[in-house]
Tab-separated table of C-alpha atoms and ligand atoms in Angstrom:
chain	number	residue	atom	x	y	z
A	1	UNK	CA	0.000	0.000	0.000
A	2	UNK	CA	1.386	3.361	-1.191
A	3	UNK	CA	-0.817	6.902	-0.502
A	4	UNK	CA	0.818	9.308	-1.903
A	5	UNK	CA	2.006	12.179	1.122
A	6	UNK	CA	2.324	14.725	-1.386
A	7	UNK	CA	-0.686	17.023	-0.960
A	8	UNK	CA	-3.798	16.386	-3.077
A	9	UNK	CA	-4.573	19.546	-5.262
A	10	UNK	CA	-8.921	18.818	-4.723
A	11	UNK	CA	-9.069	19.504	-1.231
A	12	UNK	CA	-8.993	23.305	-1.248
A	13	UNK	CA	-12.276	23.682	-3.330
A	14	UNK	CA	-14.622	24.515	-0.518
A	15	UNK	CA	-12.252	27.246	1.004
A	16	UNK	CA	-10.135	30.202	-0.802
A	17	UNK	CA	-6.826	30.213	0.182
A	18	UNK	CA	-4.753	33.422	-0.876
A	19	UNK	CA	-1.963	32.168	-4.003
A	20	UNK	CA	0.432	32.478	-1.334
A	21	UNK	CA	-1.348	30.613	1.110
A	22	UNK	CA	-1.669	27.883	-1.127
A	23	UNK	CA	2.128	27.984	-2.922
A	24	UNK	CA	3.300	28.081	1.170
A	25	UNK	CA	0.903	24.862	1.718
A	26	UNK	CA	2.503	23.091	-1.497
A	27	UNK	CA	6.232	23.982	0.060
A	28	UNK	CA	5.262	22.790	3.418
A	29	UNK	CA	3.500	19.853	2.014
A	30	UNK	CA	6.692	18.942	0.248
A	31	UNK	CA	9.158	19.636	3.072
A	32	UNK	CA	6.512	17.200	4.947
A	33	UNK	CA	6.905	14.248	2.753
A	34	UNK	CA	10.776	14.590	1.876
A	35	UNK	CA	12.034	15.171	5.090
A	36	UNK	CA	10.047	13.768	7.768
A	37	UNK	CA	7.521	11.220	6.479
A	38	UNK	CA	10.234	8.412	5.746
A	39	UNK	CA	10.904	9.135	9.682
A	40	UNK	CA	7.549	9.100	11.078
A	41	UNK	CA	6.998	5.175	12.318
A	42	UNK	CA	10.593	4.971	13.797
A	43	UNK	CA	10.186	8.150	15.476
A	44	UNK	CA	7.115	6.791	17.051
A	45	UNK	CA	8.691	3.524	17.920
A	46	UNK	CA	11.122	5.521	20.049
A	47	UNK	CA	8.405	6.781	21.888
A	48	UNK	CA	10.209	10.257	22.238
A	49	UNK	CA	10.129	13.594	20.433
A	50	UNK	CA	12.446	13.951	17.848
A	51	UNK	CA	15.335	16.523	18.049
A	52	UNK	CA	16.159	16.342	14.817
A	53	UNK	CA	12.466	16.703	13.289
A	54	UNK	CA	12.416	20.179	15.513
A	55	UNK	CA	15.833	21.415	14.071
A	56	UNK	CA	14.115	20.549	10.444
A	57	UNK	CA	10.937	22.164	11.304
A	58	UNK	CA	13.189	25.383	12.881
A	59	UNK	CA	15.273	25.885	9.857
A	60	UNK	CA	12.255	25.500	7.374
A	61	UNK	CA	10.509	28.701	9.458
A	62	UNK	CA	7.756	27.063	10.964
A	63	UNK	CA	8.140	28.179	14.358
A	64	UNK	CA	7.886	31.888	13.373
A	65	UNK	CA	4.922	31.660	11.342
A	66	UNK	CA	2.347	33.569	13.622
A	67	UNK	CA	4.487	35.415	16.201
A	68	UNK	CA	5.319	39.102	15.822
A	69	UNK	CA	7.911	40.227	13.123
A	70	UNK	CA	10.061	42.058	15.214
A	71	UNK	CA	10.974	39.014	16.878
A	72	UNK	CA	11.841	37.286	13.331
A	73	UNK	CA	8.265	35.852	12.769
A	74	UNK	CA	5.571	36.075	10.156
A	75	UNK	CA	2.771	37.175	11.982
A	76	UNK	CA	0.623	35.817	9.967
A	77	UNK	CA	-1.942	32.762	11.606
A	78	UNK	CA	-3.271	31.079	8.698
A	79	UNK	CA	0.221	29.992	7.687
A	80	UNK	CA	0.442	28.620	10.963
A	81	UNK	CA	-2.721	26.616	10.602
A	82	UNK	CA	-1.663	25.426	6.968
A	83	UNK	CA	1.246	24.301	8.498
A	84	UNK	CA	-0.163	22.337	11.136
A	85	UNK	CA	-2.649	20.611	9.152
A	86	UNK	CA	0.257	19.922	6.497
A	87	UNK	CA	2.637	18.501	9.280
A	88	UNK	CA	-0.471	16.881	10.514
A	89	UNK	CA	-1.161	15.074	8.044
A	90	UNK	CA	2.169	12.986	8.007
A	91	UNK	CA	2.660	12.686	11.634
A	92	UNK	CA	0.152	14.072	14.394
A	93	UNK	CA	2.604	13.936	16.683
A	94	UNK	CA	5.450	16.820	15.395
A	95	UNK	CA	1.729	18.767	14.282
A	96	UNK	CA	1.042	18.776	18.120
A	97	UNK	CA	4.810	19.696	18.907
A	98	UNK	CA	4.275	22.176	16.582
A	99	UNK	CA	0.968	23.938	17.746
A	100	UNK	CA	1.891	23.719	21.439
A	101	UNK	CA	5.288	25.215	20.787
A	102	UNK	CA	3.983	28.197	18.937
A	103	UNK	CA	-0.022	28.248	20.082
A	104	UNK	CA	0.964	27.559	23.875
A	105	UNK	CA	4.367	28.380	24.021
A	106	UNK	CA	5.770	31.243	22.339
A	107	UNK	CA	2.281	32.921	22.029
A	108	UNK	CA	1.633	34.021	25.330
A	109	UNK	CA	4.630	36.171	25.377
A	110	UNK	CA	4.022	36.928	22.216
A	111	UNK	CA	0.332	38.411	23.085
A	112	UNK	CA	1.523	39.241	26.759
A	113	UNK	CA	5.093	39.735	27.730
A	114	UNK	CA	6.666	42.987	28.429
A	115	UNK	CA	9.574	44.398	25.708
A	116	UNK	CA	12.149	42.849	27.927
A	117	UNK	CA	10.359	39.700	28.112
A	118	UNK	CA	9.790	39.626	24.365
A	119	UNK	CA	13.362	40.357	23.490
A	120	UNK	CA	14.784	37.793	25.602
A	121	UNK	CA	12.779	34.286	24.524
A	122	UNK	CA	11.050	35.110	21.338
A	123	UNK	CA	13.587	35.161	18.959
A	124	UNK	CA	14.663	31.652	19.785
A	125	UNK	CA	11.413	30.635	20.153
A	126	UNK	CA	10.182	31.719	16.924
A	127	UNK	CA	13.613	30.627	15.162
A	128	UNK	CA	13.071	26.855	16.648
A	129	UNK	CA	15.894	27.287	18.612
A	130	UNK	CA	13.635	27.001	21.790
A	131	UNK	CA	10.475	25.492	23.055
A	132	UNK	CA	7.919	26.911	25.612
A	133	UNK	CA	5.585	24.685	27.153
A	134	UNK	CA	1.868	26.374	28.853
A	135	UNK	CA	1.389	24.925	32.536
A	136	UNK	CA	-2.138	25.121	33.291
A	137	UNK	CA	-3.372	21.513	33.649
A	138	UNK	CA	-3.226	19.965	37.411
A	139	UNK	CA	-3.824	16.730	38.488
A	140	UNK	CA	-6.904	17.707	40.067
A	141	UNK	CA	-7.588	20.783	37.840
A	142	UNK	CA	-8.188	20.506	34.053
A	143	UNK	CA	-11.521	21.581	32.390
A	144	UNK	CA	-12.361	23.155	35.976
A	145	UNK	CA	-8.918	25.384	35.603
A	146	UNK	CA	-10.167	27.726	38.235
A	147	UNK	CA	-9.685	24.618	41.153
A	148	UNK	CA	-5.817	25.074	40.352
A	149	UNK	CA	-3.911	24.488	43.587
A	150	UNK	CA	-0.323	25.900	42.794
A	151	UNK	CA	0.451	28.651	44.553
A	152	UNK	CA	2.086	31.767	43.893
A	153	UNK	CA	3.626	34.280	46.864
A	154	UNK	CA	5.253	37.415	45.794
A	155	UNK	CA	8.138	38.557	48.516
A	156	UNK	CA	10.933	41.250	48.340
A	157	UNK	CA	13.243	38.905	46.007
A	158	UNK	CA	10.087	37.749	43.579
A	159	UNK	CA	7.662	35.406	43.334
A	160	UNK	CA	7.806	31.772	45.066
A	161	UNK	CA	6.034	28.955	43.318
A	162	UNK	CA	4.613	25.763	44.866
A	163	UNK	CA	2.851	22.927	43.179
A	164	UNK	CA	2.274	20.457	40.305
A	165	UNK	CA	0.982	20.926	36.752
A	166	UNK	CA	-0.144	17.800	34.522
A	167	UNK	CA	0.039	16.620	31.420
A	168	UNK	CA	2.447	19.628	29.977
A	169	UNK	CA	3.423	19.093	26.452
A	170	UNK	CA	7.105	20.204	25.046
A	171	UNK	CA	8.302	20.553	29.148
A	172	UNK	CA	10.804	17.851	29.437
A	173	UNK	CA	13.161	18.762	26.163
A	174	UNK	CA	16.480	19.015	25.783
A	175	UNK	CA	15.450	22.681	24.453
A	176	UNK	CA	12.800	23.519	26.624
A	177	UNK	CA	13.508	27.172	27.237
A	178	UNK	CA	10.456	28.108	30.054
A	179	UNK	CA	7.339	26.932	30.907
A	180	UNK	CA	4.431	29.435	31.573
A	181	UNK	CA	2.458	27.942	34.570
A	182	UNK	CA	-0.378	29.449	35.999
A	183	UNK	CA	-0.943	30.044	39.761
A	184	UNK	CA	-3.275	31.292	42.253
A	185	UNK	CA	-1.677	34.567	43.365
A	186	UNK	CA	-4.629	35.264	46.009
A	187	UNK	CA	-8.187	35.475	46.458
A	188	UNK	CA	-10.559	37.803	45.199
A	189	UNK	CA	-13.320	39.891	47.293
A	190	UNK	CA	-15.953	37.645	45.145
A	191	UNK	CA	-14.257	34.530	46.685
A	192	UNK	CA	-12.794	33.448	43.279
A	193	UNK	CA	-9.309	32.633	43.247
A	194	UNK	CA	-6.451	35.480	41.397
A	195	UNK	CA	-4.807	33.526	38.929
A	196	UNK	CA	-1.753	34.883	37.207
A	197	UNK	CA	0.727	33.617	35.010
A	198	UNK	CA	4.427	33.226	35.787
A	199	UNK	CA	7.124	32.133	33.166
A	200	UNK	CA	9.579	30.012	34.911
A	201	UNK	CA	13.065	29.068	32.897
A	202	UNK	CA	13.206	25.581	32.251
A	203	UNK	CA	16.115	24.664	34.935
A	204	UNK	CA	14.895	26.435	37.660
A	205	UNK	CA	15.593	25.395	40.724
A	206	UNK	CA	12.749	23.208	42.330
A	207	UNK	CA	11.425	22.740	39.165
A	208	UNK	CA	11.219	19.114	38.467
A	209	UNK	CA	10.148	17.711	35.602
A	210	UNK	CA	8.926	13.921	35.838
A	211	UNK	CA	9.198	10.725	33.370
A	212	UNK	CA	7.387	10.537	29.915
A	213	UNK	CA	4.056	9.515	29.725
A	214	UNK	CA	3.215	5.960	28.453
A	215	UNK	CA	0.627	7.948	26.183
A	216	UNK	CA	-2.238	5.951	24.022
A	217	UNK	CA	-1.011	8.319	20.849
A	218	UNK	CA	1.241	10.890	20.272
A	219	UNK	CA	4.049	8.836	21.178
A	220	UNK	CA	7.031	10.847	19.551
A	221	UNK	CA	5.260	14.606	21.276
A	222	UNK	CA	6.879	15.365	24.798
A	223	UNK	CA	4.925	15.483	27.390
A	224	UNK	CA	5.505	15.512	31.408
A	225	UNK	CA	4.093	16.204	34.809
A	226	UNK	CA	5.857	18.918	36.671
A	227	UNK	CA	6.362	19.506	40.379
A	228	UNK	CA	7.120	22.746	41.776
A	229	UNK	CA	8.550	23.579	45.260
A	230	UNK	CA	9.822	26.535	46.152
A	231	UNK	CA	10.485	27.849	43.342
A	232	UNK	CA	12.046	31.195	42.917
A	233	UNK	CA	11.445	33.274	39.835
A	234	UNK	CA	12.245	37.551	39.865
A	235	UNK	CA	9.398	39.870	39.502
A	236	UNK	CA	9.840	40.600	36.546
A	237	UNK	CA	8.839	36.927	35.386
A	238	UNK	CA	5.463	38.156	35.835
A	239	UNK	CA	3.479	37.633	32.645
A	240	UNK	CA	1.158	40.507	32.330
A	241	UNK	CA	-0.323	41.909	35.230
A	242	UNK	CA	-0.950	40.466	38.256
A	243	UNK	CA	-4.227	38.869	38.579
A	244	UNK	CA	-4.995	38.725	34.522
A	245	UNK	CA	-4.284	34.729	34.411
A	246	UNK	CA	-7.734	33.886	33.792
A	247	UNK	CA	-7.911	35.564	30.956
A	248	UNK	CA	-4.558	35.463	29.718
A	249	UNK	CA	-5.264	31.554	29.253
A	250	UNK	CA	-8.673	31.958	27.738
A	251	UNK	CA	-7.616	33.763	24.618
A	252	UNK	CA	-4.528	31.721	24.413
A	253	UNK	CA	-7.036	28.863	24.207
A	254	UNK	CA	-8.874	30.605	21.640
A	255	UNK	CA	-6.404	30.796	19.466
A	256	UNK	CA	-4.872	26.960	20.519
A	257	UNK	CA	-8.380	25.579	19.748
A	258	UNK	CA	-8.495	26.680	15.969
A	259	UNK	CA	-4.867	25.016	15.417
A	260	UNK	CA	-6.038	21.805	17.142
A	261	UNK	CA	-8.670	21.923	15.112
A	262	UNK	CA	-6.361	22.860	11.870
A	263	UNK	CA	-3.851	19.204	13.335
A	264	UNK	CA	-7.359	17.551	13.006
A	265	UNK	CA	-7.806	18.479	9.463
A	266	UNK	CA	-4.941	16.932	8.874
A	267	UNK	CA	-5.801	13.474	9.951
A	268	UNK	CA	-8.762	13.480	8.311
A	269	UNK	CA	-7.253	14.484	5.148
A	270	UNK	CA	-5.169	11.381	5.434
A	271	UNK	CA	-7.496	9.301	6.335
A	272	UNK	CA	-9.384	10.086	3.371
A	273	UNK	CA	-6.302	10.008	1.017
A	274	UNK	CA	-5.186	6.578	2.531
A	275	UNK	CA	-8.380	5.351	2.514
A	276	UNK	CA	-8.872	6.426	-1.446
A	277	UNK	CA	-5.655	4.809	-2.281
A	278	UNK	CA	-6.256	1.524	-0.573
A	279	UNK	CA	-9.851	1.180	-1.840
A	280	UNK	CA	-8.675	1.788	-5.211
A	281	UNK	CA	-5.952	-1.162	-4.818
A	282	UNK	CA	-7.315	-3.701	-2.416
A	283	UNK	CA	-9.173	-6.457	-4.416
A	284	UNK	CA	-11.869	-8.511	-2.675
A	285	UNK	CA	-14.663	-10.855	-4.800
A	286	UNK	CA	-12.938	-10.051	-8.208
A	287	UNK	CA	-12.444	-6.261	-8.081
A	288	UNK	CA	-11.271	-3.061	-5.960
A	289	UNK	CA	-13.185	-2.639	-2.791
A	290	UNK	CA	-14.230	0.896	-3.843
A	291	UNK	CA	-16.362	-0.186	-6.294
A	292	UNK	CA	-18.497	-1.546	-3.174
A	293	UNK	CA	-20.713	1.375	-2.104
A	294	UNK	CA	-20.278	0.232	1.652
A	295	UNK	CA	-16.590	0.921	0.988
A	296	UNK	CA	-17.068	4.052	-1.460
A	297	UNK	CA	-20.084	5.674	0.677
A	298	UNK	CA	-17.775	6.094	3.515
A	299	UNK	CA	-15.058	7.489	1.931
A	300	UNK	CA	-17.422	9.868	0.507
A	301	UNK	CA	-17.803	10.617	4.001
A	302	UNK	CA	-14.325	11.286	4.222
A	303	UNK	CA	-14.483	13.780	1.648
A	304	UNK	CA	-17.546	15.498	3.166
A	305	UNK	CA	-15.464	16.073	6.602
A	306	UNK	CA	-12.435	17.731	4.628
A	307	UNK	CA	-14.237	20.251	3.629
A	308	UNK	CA	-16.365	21.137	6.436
A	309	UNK	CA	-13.831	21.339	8.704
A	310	UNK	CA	-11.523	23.274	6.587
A	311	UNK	CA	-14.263	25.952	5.788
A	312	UNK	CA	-14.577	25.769	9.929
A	313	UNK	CA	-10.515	25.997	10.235
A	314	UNK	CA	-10.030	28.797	7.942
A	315	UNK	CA	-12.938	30.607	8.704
A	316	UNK	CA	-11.519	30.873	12.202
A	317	UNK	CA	-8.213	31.235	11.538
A	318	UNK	CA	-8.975	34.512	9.162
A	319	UNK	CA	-10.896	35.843	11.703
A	320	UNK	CA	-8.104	35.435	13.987
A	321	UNK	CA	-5.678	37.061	11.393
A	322	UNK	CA	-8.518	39.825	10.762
A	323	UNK	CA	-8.692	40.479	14.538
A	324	UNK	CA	-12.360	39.777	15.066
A	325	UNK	CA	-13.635	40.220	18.063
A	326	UNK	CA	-12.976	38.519	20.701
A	327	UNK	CA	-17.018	36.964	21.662
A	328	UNK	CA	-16.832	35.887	17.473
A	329	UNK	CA	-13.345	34.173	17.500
A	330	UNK	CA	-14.280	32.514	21.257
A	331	UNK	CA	-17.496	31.184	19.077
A	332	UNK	CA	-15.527	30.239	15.465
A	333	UNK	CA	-12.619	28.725	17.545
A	334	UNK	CA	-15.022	25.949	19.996
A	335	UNK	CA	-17.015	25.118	16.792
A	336	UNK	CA	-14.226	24.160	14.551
A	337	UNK	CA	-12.444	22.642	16.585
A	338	UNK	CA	-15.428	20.814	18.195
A	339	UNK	CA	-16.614	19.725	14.681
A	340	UNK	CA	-13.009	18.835	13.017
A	341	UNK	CA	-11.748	16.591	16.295
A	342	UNK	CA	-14.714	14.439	16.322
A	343	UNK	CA	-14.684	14.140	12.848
A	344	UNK	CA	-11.262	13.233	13.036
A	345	UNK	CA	-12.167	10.504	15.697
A	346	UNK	CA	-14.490	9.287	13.726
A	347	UNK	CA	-12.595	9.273	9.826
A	348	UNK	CA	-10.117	7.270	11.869
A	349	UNK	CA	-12.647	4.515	12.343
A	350	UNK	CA	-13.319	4.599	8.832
A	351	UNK	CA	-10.522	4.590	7.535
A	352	UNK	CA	-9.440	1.745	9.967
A	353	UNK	CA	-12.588	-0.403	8.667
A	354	UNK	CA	-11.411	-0.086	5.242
A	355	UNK	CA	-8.217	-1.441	5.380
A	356	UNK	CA	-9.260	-4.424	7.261
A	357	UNK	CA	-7.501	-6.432	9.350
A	358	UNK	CA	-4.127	-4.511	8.243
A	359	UNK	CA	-5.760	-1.051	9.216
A	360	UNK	CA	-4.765	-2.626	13.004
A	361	UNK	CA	-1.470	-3.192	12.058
A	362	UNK	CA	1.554	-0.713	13.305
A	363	UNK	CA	3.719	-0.886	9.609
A	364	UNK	CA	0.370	1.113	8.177
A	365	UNK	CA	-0.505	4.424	9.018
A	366	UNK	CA	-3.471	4.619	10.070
A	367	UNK	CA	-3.282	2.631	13.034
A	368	UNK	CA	-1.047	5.484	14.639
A	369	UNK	CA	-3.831	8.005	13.142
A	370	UNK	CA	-6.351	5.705	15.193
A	371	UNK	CA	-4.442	5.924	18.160
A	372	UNK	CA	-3.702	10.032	17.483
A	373	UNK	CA	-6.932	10.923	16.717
A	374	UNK	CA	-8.335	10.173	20.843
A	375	UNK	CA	-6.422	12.906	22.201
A	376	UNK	CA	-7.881	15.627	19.805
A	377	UNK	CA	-11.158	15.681	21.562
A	378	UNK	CA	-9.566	16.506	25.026
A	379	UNK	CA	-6.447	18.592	24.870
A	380	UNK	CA	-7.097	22.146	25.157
A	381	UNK	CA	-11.069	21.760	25.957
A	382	UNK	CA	-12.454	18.581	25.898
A	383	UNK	CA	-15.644	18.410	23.655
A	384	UNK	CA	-17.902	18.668	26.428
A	385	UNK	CA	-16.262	22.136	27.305
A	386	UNK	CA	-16.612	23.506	23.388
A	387	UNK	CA	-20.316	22.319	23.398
A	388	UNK	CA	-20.863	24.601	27.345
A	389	UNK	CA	-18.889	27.592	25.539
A	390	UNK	CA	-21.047	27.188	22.058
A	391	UNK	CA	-24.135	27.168	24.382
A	392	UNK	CA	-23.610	29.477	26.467
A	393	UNK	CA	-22.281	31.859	23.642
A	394	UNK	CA	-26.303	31.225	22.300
A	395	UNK	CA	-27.117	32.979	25.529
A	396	UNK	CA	-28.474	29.407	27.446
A	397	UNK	CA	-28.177	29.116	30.965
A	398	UNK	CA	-26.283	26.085	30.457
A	399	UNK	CA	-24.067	25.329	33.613
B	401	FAD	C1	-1.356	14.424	25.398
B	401	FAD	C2	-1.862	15.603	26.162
B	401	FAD	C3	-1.156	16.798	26.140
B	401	FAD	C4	-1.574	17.881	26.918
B	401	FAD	N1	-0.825	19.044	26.922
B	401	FAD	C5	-1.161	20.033	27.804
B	401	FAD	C6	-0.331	21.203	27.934
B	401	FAD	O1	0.659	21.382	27.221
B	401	FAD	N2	-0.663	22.127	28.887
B	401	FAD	C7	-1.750	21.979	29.698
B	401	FAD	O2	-1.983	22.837	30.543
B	401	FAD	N3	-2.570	20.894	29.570
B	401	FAD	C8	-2.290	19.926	28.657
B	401	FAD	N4	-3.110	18.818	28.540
B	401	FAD	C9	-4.245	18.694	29.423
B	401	FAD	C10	-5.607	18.825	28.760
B	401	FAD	O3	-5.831	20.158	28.382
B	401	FAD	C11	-6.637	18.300	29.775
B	401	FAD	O4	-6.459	16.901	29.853
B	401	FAD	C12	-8.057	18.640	29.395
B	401	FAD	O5	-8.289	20.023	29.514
B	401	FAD	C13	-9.085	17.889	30.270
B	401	FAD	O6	-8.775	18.001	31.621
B	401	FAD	P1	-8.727	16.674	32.525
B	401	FAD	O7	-7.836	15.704	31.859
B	401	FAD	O8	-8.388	17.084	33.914
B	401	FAD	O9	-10.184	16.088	32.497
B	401	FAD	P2	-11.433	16.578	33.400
B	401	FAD	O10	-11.549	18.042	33.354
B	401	FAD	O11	-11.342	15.916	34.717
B	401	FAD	O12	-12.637	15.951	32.578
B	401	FAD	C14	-13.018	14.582	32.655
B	401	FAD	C15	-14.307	14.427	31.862
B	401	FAD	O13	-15.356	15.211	32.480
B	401	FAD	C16	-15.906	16.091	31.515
B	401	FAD	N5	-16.294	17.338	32.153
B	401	FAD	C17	-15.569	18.101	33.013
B	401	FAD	N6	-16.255	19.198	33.341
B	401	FAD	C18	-17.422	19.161	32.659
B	401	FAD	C19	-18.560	20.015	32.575
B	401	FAD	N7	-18.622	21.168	33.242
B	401	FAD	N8	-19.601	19.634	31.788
B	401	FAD	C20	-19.537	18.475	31.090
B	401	FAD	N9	-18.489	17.630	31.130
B	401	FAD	C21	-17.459	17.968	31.903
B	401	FAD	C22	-14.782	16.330	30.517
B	401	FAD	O14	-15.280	16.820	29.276
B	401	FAD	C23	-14.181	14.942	30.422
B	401	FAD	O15	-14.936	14.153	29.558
B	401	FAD	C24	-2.736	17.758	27.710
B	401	FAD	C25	-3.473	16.557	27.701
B	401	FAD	C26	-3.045	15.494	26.944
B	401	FAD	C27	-3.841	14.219	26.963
């Protein structure tokens, strides 16, 4: 069985792409298949992220794509996205090292940090010299982010850090500049806690960053639990003001939820490519399986979820570019990526039912797309949470 990785020319029928946009896809698309796609299944068996994918990715700009040109990047988010679901498409995996490094990592000091802050990690953040990771998760905090438990105490030398985040992609690399980790600074007059958000250079003192996850998916994407005690960071490692956490993370989610949902484009598009290719050369009762409309229907299906989600991907992601406002891009950003990650769970299933018994087999894709797809429809807002935010943005009372 041979898809082609090369990208398909059909699938941008339903959406207008600028020439650019689409001449950057083809390069990206290209740079996908040559230089990491012959990689992808050992990189997976080693069950870590690969350094040398991240250099590649660096040097072919892909860091830099959406953070601010004065810091070397492109400021442009669409090329981000493009990117993503390119990348995506070959190996979920580097797509999700790729939108956390850039949509969690460098962004909030792109969106947030001070001048000094800016000039000190950007530039090898955006150059893929660095990575950021985004604390936020907890072991007993994730969709309820508010029931955080680390703690933040500000004294004469700085701020003081105790706790433990969960689940924190990019944390534990060799290259792992700073993590951003949210805290509760205090308590507000309403009861609610203060959050605010600290960057915290990876190597701190105190800052210990556990073993690798034995994850379902994802296997060559970095991800660790962190513990935090006492750790000591100067005040002027405060991201934002004080108190503006909350917030901070919200819009940093916005924008994170339209390039998960851009990495979930890209699995369906290869599940619909593999699926077209395999159709077209497995024979069963004297001819190709597609000519069976159980086989060809679903593929159809396929097709159907390509473009939906990439009119819901792009959509967002222009409006994001566009600088919509913010109720409207909260609204774009839950849908598509509510819509495009359970399609993605679900073109996984079909695709994995029409290659049969060897659809369960690790030396063909789309078993790792099976086991990829799952954690789509949790990271950065489970589905539950994008159908409470799409409800309650209809004005329902909807706890
Ligand atoms: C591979 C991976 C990488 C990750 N990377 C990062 C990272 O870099 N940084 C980071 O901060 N986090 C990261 N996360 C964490 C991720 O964002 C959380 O797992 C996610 O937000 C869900 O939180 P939880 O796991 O605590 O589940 P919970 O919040 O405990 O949810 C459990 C279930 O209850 C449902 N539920 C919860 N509340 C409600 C409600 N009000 N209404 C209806 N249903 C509800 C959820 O939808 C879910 O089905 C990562 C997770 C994974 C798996």
């Amino acid at each position: 069985m041979a898809a082609s990785n090369r990208s398909s020319s059909d699938q941008l029928g339903s959406y207008q792409l600028s020439e650019e946009h689409q001449d950057f896809r083809a390069a990206v698309a290209e740079f996908a298949a040559d230089q990491l796609a012959p990689h992808v299944d050992r990189w997976n068996a080693d069950h870590e992220l690969p350094m040398e994918a991240v250099k590649q990715m660096g040097h072919f700009g892909l860091f830099g794509l959406s953070g601010p040109e004065e810091y070397g990047g492109a400021g442009d988010f669409t090329s981000l996205c493009i990117a993503i679901e390119e990348i995506g498409r070959v190996d979920q995996s580097l797509g999700i090292t790729l939108e956390a490094a850039v949509g969690l990592g460098a962004n909030p000091l792109a969106q947030f940090g001070t001048e000094e802050q800016k000039q000190r990690w950007l530039p090898d953040l955006l150059a893929g010299h660095a990575l950021a990771a985004f604390g936020l998760t907890e072991p007993e905090s994730g969709s309820d982010a508010l029931a955080m438990r680390t703690r933040a105490t500000s004294d004469d030398d700085g701020w003081v850090i105790n706790g433990s985040k969960q689940f924190i992609t990019n944390s534990g690399t060799d290259i792992t500049s700073l993590i951003t980790v949210t805290a509760r600074t205090g308590t507000r007059e309403n009861g609610k806690p203060e959050i605010s958000t600290l960057i915290v250079p990876g190597g701190t003192e105190g800052l210990e960053v556990g073993p690798s996850y034995n994850k379902l998916g994802w296997h060559a994407s970095d991800t660790h639990p962190l513990s935090l005690s006492d750790v000591r960071v100067p005040h002027d490692h405060l991201l934002g003001a004080r108190g503006k956490g909350y917030s901070q993370f919200l819009s940093i989610l916005d924008d994170g939820r339209i390039a998960v949902a851009a990495l979930a484009l890209g699995c369906i598009r290869a599940c619909r490519d593999l699926s077209v290719g395999y159709a077209l050369e497995r024979r069963a009762f004297g001819g190709p399986i597609g000519r069976k409309q159980a086989v060809a229907f679903k593929i159809a299906d396929l097709d159907v979820m390509c473009h939906a989600a990439g009119l819901l991907v792009y959509t967002a992601a222009s409006m994001r570019d566009r600088g919509a406002p913010a109720a409207e891009l909260k609204r774009a950003a839950s849908v598509a990526k509510l819509y495009a990650t359970e399609s993605a769970v679900t073109a996984t299933r079909i695709a994995t039912q029409v290659f049969g018994g060897y659809g369960f087999m690790e030396e063909y894709p789309i078993a790792r797309f099976y086991r990829d797809a799952k954690a789509l429809e949790i990271g950065e807002g489970t589905s539950e949470v994008q159908r409470l935010l799409i409800a309650r943005g209809l004005g329902l009372p909807v706890e």
